[in-house]
mmCIF file of C-alpha atoms in Angstrom:
data_model
loop_
_atom_site.group_PDB
_atom_site.id
_atom_site.type_symbol
_atom_site.label_atom_id
_atom_site.label_comp_id
_atom_site.label_asym_id
_atom_site.label_seq_id
_atom_site.Cartn_x
_atom_site.Cartn_y
_atom_site.Cartn_z
ATOM 1 C CA SER A 210 20.994 -3.087 7.205
ATOM 2 C CA GLN A 211 18.864 -1.010 9.531
ATOM 3 C CA THR A 212 18.142 -1.977 13.125
ATOM 4 C CA ILE A 213 15.928 -0.404 15.747
ATOM 5 C CA HIS A 214 16.521 -0.848 19.455
ATOM 6 C CA GLN A 215 14.317 -0.125 22.436
ATOM 7 C CA TRP A 216 15.088 -0.404 26.103
ATOM 8 C CA PRO A 217 14.258 -1.455 28.624
ATOM 9 C CA ALA A 218 12.147 -4.412 27.521
ATOM 10 C CA THR A 219 10.089 -4.396 30.708
ATOM 11 C CA LEU A 220 9.641 -1.782 33.389
ATOM 12 C CA VAL A 221 7.663 -1.686 36.637
ATOM 13 C CA GLN A 222 7.385 1.773 38.141
ATOM 14 C CA PRO A 223 5.455 3.291 41.050
ATOM 15 C CA VAL A 224 2.879 6.010 40.477
ATOM 16 C CA GLY A 225 4.489 9.435 40.587
ATOM 17 C CA SER A 226 7.933 8.271 39.521
ATOM 18 C CA PRO A 227 9.696 9.597 36.394
ATOM 19 C CA LEU A 228 10.048 7.689 33.137
ATOM 20 C CA SER A 229 12.590 7.573 30.362
ATOM 21 C CA LEU A 230 12.304 5.150 27.446
ATOM 22 C CA GLU A 231 14.899 5.185 24.715
ATOM 23 C CA CYS A 232 14.786 4.222 21.076
ATOM 24 C CA THR A 233 17.718 4.224 18.678
ATOM 25 C CA VAL A 234 17.992 3.382 15.013
ATOM 26 C CA GLU A 235 21.111 2.148 13.259
ATOM 27 C CA GLY A 236 22.015 2.038 9.591
ATOM 28 C CA THR A 237 20.039 5.004 8.317
ATOM 29 C CA SER A 238 20.157 8.801 8.426
ATOM 30 C CA ASN A 239 17.441 11.371 9.094
ATOM 31 C CA PRO A 240 14.665 8.866 9.743
ATOM 32 C CA ASN A 241 11.161 9.805 10.786
ATOM 33 C CA LEU A 242 10.634 8.452 14.301
ATOM 34 C CA TYR A 243 7.431 7.495 16.095
ATOM 35 C CA TRP A 244 6.231 6.588 19.589
ATOM 36 C CA TYR A 245 3.055 4.519 19.970
ATOM 37 C CA ARG A 246 1.225 3.149 22.992
ATOM 38 C CA GLN A 247 -0.834 -0.016 22.878
ATOM 39 C CA ALA A 248 -3.256 -1.019 25.617
ATOM 40 C CA ALA A 249 -3.714 -4.758 26.186
ATOM 41 C CA GLY A 250 -5.550 -6.338 23.248
ATOM 42 C CA ARG A 251 -6.039 -3.011 21.523
ATOM 43 C CA GLY A 252 -4.743 -1.034 18.571
ATOM 44 C CA LEU A 253 -1.914 1.484 18.417
ATOM 45 C CA GLN A 254 -2.254 5.056 19.591
ATOM 46 C CA LEU A 255 0.270 7.444 18.053
ATOM 47 C CA LEU A 256 1.778 9.615 20.785
ATOM 48 C CA PHE A 257 4.570 11.584 19.108
ATOM 49 C CA TYR A 258 6.480 11.693 15.876
ATOM 50 C CA SER A 259 9.614 13.498 14.750
ATOM 51 C CA VAL A 260 10.879 14.373 11.286
ATOM 52 C CA GLY A 261 14.215 15.776 12.485
ATOM 53 C CA ILE A 262 16.389 16.680 15.455
ATOM 54 C CA GLY A 263 14.442 18.806 17.912
ATOM 55 C CA GLN A 264 11.240 18.554 15.852
ATOM 56 C CA ILE A 265 8.437 16.873 17.791
ATOM 57 C CA SER A 266 4.780 16.594 16.833
ATOM 58 C CA SER A 267 2.391 15.662 19.621
ATOM 59 C CA GLU A 268 -0.711 13.754 18.625
ATOM 60 C CA VAL A 269 -2.591 13.534 21.905
ATOM 61 C CA PRO A 270 -2.310 15.618 25.117
ATOM 62 C CA GLN A 271 -0.555 13.301 27.519
ATOM 63 C CA ASN A 272 1.318 13.036 30.733
ATOM 64 C CA LEU A 273 4.227 12.290 28.453
ATOM 65 C CA SER A 274 6.794 14.195 26.413
ATOM 66 C CA ALA A 275 9.266 13.249 23.707
ATOM 67 C CA SER A 276 12.655 14.513 22.665
ATOM 68 C CA ARG A 277 15.050 13.848 19.818
ATOM 69 C CA PRO A 278 18.503 14.953 20.949
ATOM 70 C CA GLN A 279 20.307 13.147 18.125
ATOM 71 C CA ASP A 280 19.381 12.145 14.587
ATOM 72 C CA ARG A 281 18.726 8.496 15.411
ATOM 73 C CA GLN A 282 17.659 8.760 19.050
ATOM 74 C CA PHE A 283 14.106 9.243 20.286
ATOM 75 C CA ILE A 284 13.252 9.469 23.976
ATOM 76 C CA LEU A 285 9.870 9.220 25.678
ATOM 77 C CA SER A 286 9.655 10.782 29.131
ATOM 78 C CA SER A 287 7.354 11.571 31.983
ATOM 79 C CA LYS A 288 7.956 13.568 35.142
ATOM 80 C CA LYS A 289 5.267 11.751 37.133
ATOM 81 C CA LEU A 290 3.726 8.491 35.986
ATOM 82 C CA LEU A 291 0.017 7.783 36.286
ATOM 83 C CA LEU A 292 -1.667 4.380 36.516
ATOM 84 C CA SER A 293 -3.146 5.051 33.076
ATOM 85 C CA ASP A 294 0.360 5.252 31.577
ATOM 86 C CA SER A 295 0.650 1.467 31.809
ATOM 87 C CA GLY A 296 0.880 -0.198 28.411
ATOM 88 C CA PHE A 297 3.084 -1.462 25.660
ATOM 89 C CA TYR A 298 5.216 1.288 24.107
ATOM 90 C CA LEU A 299 6.456 0.854 20.583
ATOM 91 C CA CYS A 300 8.990 2.903 18.674
ATOM 92 C CA ALA A 301 9.056 2.877 14.885
ATOM 93 C CA TRP A 302 10.924 4.547 12.032
ATOM 94 C CA THR A 303 10.483 5.271 8.354
ATOM 95 C CA PRO A 304 12.982 6.624 5.845
ATOM 96 C CA GLY A 305 13.087 10.417 5.903
ATOM 97 C CA GLY A 306 10.467 12.040 3.712
ATOM 98 C CA GLN A 307 6.707 11.798 3.700
ATOM 99 C CA GLY A 308 6.617 9.237 6.473
ATOM 100 C CA GLN A 309 3.775 7.341 4.876
ATOM 101 C CA GLU A 310 5.667 4.351 3.655
ATOM 102 C CA THR A 311 6.504 1.155 5.501
ATOM 103 C CA GLN A 312 7.119 1.566 9.217
ATOM 104 C CA TYR A 313 9.709 -0.563 10.989
ATOM 105 C CA PHE A 314 8.977 -1.313 14.608
ATOM 106 C CA GLY A 315 11.169 -1.985 17.597
ATOM 107 C CA PRO A 316 10.530 -4.855 20.025
ATOM 108 C CA GLY A 317 8.613 -2.646 22.471
ATOM 109 C CA THR A 318 8.747 -1.792 26.167
ATOM 110 C CA ARG A 319 6.105 -3.146 28.504
ATOM 111 C CA LEU A 320 5.433 -0.589 31.266
ATOM 112 C CA LEU A 321 3.462 -1.406 34.378
ATOM 113 C CA VAL A 322 2.680 1.455 36.721
ATOM 114 C CA LEU A 323 1.654 0.357 40.209
ATOM 115 C CA SER B 24 -13.329 7.349 15.961
ATOM 116 C CA GLN B 25 -10.585 5.364 14.288
ATOM 117 C CA GLN B 26 -9.718 5.992 10.642
ATOM 118 C CA GLY B 27 -9.316 2.248 10.143
ATOM 119 C CA GLU B 28 -11.631 -0.333 11.643
ATOM 120 C CA GLU B 29 -10.945 -4.042 11.248
ATOM 121 C CA ASP B 30 -13.602 -6.674 11.062
ATOM 122 C CA PRO B 31 -13.949 -9.166 12.642
ATOM 123 C CA GLN B 32 -12.284 -8.325 15.941
ATOM 124 C CA ALA B 33 -11.408 -11.991 16.421
ATOM 125 C CA LEU B 34 -11.306 -14.973 14.084
ATOM 126 C CA SER B 35 -10.683 -18.639 14.839
ATOM 127 C CA ILE B 36 -10.109 -21.134 12.014
ATOM 128 C CA GLN B 37 -8.564 -24.537 11.399
ATOM 129 C CA GLU B 38 -5.187 -25.017 9.788
ATOM 130 C CA GLY B 39 -5.491 -25.162 6.020
ATOM 131 C CA GLU B 40 -8.529 -22.881 5.871
ATOM 132 C CA ASN B 41 -8.454 -19.378 4.445
ATOM 133 C CA ALA B 42 -8.672 -16.334 6.706
ATOM 134 C CA THR B 43 -10.234 -13.079 5.551
ATOM 135 C CA MET B 44 -9.976 -9.817 7.449
ATOM 136 C CA ASN B 45 -11.546 -6.539 6.450
ATOM 137 C CA CYS B 46 -10.624 -2.924 7.050
ATOM 138 C CA SER B 47 -12.848 0.112 6.534
ATOM 139 C CA TYR B 48 -11.709 3.712 6.613
ATOM 140 C CA LYS B 49 -13.304 7.131 6.440
ATOM 141 C CA THR B 50 -11.176 9.568 4.412
ATOM 142 C CA SER B 51 -9.313 9.418 1.123
ATOM 143 C CA ILE B 52 -5.972 7.685 1.359
ATOM 144 C CA ASN B 53 -2.597 7.618 -0.371
ATOM 145 C CA ASN B 54 -1.957 4.027 0.605
ATOM 146 C CA LEU B 55 -3.135 1.308 2.955
ATOM 147 C CA GLN B 56 -0.845 -1.122 4.724
ATOM 148 C CA TRP B 57 -1.271 -4.362 6.636
ATOM 149 C CA TYR B 58 0.869 -5.324 9.608
ATOM 150 C CA ARG B 59 1.148 -8.409 11.760
ATOM 151 C CA GLN B 60 1.891 -8.535 15.491
ATOM 152 C CA ASN B 61 2.779 -11.656 17.399
ATOM 153 C CA SER B 62 1.839 -11.513 21.065
ATOM 154 C CA GLY B 63 4.111 -9.185 23.029
ATOM 155 C CA ARG B 64 6.186 -8.221 20.004
ATOM 156 C CA GLY B 65 6.552 -5.299 17.639
ATOM 157 C CA LEU B 66 4.591 -5.008 14.416
ATOM 158 C CA VAL B 67 5.903 -6.396 11.147
ATOM 159 C CA HIS B 68 4.949 -4.919 7.792
ATOM 160 C CA LEU B 69 3.204 -7.342 5.452
ATOM 161 C CA ILE B 70 2.074 -5.452 2.378
ATOM 162 C CA LEU B 71 1.364 -1.936 1.078
ATOM 163 C CA ILE B 72 -1.276 -1.157 -1.542
ATOM 164 C CA ARG B 73 -1.522 2.281 -3.125
ATOM 165 C CA SER B 74 -4.743 4.137 -3.823
ATOM 166 C CA ASN B 75 -4.467 3.475 -7.566
ATOM 167 C CA GLU B 76 -4.060 -0.293 -7.080
ATOM 168 C CA ARG B 77 -6.913 -2.757 -6.667
ATOM 169 C CA GLU B 78 -5.164 -5.985 -5.742
ATOM 170 C CA LYS B 79 -1.778 -7.123 -4.577
ATOM 171 C CA HIS B 80 -0.243 -10.507 -3.778
ATOM 172 C CA SER B 81 2.655 -11.577 -1.610
ATOM 173 C CA GLY B 82 3.117 -15.303 -1.097
ATOM 174 C CA ARG B 83 -0.034 -16.593 0.641
ATOM 175 C CA LEU B 84 -1.309 -13.054 1.173
ATOM 176 C CA ARG B 85 -3.786 -11.299 -1.080
ATOM 177 C CA VAL B 86 -4.871 -7.724 -0.428
ATOM 178 C CA THR B 87 -7.672 -5.913 -2.204
ATOM 179 C CA LEU B 88 -8.566 -2.244 -2.070
ATOM 180 C CA ASP B 89 -11.893 -0.696 -3.019
ATOM 181 C CA THR B 90 -11.558 3.079 -2.756
ATOM 182 C CA SER B 91 -15.208 3.625 -3.708
ATOM 183 C CA LYS B 92 -16.270 1.648 -0.644
ATOM 184 C CA LYS B 93 -13.308 2.809 1.434
ATOM 185 C CA SER B 94 -12.462 -0.738 2.349
ATOM 186 C CA SER B 95 -9.683 -3.288 2.068
ATOM 187 C CA SER B 96 -9.428 -6.987 2.735
ATOM 188 C CA LEU B 97 -6.530 -9.248 3.655
ATOM 189 C CA LEU B 98 -6.801 -12.894 2.648
ATOM 190 C CA ILE B 99 -4.408 -15.483 4.052
ATOM 191 C CA THR B 100 -4.685 -18.715 2.103
ATOM 192 C CA ALA B 101 -3.945 -22.197 3.449
ATOM 193 C CA SER B 102 -3.412 -20.859 6.958
ATOM 194 C CA ARG B 103 -0.896 -22.356 9.356
ATOM 195 C CA ALA B 104 -0.698 -22.371 13.144
ATOM 196 C CA ALA B 105 2.235 -19.950 12.803
ATOM 197 C CA ASP B 106 -0.143 -17.379 11.262
ATOM 198 C CA THR B 107 -1.722 -16.933 14.705
ATOM 199 C CA ALA B 108 -1.271 -13.237 15.464
ATOM 200 C CA SER B 109 -3.055 -9.882 15.419
ATOM 201 C CA TYR B 110 -3.379 -8.154 12.074
ATOM 202 C CA PHE B 111 -3.702 -4.378 11.694
ATOM 203 C CA CYS B 112 -4.486 -2.133 8.792
ATOM 204 C CA ALA B 113 -2.938 1.326 8.637
ATOM 205 C CA THR B 114 -3.846 4.217 6.377
ATOM 206 C CA ALA B 115 -1.819 7.119 5.009
ATOM 207 C CA VAL B 116 -3.944 10.173 4.243
ATOM 208 C CA ASP B 117 -3.106 13.175 2.082
ATOM 209 C CA THR B 118 -3.050 15.863 4.772
ATOM 210 C CA GLY B 119 0.675 16.419 5.101
ATOM 211 C CA ARG B 120 0.663 14.411 8.299
ATOM 212 C CA ARG B 121 3.745 12.260 8.127
ATOM 213 C CA ALA B 122 2.227 9.348 9.981
ATOM 214 C CA LEU B 123 -0.075 6.382 9.606
ATOM 215 C CA THR B 124 -3.319 5.724 11.431
ATOM 216 C CA PHE B 125 -3.717 2.180 12.700
ATOM 217 C CA GLY B 126 -6.943 0.292 13.213
ATOM 218 C CA SER B 127 -7.829 -1.755 16.279
ATOM 219 C CA GLY B 128 -6.812 -5.072 14.738
ATOM 220 C CA THR B 129 -8.137 -8.570 14.124
ATOM 221 C CA ARG B 130 -6.921 -11.358 16.392
ATOM 222 C CA LEU B 131 -6.477 -14.506 14.317
ATOM 223 C CA GLN B 132 -6.224 -17.913 15.967
ATOM 224 C CA VAL B 133 -5.309 -20.829 13.699
ATOM 225 C CA GLN B 134 -6.012 -24.176 15.344
ATOM 226 C CA PRO B 135 -3.595 -26.993 14.415
#
């Protein structure tokens, strides 16, 4: 069966510090991968998605970047965090293909920038 | 603005009552999906309805889709306290974009 992992679960970082959040998927090959951000009590904002190694689509200009160094690994990064980067970050995957079928979400990382 | 907008934003009902949530969208879709999110957790897929379907059932869940009105509804029958969560609709549009667009969600509180 497929499993998706995210870490860390919680992170408190000072403004201006770097960020690296990792997401890995097990039990599948060539998945589509997604990074979302969710503000408290709000909906999901799609940040990046990837349909293959090294292929990144950016949805919204951000202080963030994403990379996919391996087939089942998706990394969200920032060189210098802003207060507005605080939120709940969710990684998700779908089977490779159109990417419009069911999405499977990880447990999320709660980021607080102080 | 969002492709999918849920209504109401918040809903509070008693256990045993039915809960109805609505989702409206703006552009033609390939499918529409409903997800559930417990507080502080990831989203869980509930049901997918395709553009050529009008109604779908899964246990206590009933989803309808009206493509002429660009709207969908999620009905939870005989609600339980454990149904307390946020519910989101997500749409897949035919633009080659390999992603879904999520609405802002309905927060459901079921009082025991």
